[in-house]
PDB file of C-alpha atoms in Angstrom:
ATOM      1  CA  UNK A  19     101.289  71.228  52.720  1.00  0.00           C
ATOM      2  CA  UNK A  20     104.787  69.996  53.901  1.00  0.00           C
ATOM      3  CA  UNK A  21     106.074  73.509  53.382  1.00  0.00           C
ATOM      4  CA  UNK A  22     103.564  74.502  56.125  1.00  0.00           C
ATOM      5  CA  UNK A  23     104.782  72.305  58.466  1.00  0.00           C
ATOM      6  CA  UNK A  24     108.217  73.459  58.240  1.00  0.00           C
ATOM      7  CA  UNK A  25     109.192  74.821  61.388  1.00  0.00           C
ATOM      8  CA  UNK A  26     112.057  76.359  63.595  1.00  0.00           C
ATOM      9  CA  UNK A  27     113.746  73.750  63.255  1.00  0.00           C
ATOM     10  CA  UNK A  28     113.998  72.706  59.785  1.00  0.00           C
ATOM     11  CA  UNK A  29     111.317  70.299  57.761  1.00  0.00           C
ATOM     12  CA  UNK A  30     108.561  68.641  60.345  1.00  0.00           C
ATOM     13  CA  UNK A  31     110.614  65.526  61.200  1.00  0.00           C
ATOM     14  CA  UNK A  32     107.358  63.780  63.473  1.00  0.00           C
ATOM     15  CA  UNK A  33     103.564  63.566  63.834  1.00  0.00           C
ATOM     16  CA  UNK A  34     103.551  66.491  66.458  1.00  0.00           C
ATOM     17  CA  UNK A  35     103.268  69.421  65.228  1.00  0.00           C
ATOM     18  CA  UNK A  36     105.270  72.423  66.486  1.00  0.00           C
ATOM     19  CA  UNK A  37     105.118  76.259  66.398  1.00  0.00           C
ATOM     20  CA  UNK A  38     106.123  78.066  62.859  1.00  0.00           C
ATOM     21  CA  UNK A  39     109.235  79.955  63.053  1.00  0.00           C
ATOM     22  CA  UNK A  40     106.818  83.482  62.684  1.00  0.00           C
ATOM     23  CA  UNK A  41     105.230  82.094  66.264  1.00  0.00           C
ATOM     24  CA  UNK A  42     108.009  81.501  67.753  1.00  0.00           C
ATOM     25  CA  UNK A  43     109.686  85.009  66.916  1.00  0.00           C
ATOM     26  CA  UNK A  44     106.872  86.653  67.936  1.00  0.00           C
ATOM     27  CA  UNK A  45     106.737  84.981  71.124  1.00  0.00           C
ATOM     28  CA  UNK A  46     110.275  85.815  71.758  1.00  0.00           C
ATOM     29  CA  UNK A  47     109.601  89.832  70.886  1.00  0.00           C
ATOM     30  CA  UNK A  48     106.983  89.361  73.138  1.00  0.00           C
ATOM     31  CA  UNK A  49     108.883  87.951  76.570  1.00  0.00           C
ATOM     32  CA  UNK A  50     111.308  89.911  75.118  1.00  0.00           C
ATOM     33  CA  UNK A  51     109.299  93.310  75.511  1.00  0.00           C
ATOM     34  CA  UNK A  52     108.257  91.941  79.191  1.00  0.00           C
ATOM     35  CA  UNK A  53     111.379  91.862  80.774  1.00  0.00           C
ATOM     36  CA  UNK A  54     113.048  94.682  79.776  1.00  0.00           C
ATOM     37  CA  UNK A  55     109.732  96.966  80.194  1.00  0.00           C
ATOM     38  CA  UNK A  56     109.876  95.102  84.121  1.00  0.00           C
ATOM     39  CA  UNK A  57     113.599  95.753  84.010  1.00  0.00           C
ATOM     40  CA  UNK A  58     113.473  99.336  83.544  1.00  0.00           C
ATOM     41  CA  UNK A  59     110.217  99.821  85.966  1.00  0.00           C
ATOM     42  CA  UNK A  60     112.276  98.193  88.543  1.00  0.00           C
ATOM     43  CA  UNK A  61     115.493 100.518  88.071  1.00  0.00           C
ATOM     44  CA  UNK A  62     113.138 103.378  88.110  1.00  0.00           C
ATOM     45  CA  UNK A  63     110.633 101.998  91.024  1.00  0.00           C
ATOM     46  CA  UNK A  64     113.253  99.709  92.976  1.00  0.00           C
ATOM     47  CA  UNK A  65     109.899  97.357  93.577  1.00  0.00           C
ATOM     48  CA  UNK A  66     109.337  94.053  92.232  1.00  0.00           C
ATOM     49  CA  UNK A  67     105.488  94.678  92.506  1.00  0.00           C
ATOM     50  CA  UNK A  68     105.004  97.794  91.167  1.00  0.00           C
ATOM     51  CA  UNK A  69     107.834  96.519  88.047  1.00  0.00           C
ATOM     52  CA  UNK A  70     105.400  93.469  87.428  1.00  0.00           C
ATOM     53  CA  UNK A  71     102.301  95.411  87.011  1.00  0.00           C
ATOM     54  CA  UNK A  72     104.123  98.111  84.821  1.00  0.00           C
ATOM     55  CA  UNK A  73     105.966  95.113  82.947  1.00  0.00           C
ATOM     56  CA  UNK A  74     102.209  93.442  82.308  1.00  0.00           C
ATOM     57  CA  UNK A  75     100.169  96.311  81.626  1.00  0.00           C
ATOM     58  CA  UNK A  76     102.674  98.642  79.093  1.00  0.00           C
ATOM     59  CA  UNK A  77     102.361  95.802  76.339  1.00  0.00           C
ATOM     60  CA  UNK A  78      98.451  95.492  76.650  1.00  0.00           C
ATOM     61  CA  UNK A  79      98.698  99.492  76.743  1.00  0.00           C
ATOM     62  CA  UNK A  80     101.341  99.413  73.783  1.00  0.00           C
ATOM     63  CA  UNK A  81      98.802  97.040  71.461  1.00  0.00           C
ATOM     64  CA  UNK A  82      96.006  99.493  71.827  1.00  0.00           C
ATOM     65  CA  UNK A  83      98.151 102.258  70.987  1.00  0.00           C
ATOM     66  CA  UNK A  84      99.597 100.264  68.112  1.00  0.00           C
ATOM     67  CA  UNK A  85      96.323  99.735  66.598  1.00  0.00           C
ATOM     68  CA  UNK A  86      95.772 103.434  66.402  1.00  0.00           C
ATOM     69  CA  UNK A  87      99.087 104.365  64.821  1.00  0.00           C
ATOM     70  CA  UNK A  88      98.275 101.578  62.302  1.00  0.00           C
ATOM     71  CA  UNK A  89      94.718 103.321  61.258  1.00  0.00           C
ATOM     72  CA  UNK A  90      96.252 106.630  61.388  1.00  0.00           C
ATOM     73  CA  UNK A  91      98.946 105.790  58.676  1.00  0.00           C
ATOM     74  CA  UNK A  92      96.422 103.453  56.593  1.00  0.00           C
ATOM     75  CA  UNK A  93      93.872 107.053  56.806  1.00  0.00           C
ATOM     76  CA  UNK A  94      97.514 108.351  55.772  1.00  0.00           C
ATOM     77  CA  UNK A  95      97.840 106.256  52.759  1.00  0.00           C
ATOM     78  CA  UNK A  96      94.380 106.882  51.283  1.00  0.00           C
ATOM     79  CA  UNK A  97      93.944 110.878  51.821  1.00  0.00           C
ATOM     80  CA  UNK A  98      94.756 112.377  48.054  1.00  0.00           C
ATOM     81  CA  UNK A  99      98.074 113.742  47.741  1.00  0.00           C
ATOM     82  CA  UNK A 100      97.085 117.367  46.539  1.00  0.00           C
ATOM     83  CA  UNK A 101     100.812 117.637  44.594  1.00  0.00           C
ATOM     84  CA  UNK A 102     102.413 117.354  48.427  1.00  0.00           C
ATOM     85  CA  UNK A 103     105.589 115.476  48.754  1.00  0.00           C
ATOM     86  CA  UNK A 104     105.333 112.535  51.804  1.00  0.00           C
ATOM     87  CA  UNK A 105     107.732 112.795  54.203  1.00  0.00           C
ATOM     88  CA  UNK A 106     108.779 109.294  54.554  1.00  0.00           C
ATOM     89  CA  UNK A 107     108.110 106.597  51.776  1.00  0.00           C
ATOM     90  CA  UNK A 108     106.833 106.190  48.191  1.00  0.00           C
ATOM     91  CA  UNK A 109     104.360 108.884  47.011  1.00  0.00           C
ATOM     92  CA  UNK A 110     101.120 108.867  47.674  1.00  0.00           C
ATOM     93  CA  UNK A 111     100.243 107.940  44.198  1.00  0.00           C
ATOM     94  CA  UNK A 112     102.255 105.169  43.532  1.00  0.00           C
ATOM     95  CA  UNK A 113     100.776 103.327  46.428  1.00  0.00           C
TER      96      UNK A 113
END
């Protein structure tokens, strides 16, 4: 249990709990991911507006997108090799 609680900052030193270090990485990636998608809508739009709706939709675009990569590799993984060699990865086989 007290590994659980450890957090960003080390062993949970009080009653509160805080966010796990996986949390807070992904929340970084995630504000991360939002500026510099507004960043570059901006450079290429020169307008704040049009940059925020561009910088808020692309990620919820970009999650849909990411769920069908992830079934197309996992449809991938399970097809039968047939003697081919993957291009990327162990072999088909093996995994």
């Amino acid at each position: 249990m007290k590994a659980a609680l450890e957090t960003i900052s080390g062993p949970a030193r009080s009653a509160r709990p805080r966010m796990p270090l996986a949390a807070c990485k992904t929340a970084s990636y995630a504000l991360t991911h939002l500026v510099v998608a507004m960043g570059v809508a901006y450079a290429l739009t020169g307008s704040w507006k049009a940059a925020l709706a561009i910088g808020l939709i692309e990620p919820a675009v970009q999650t849909v997108a990411y769920t069908f990569h992830e079934k197309g590799w996992a449809k991938w993984a399970r097809a039968p090799a047939a003697g081919a060699v993957p291009a990327c990865g162990r072999s088909r086989s093996a995994a």
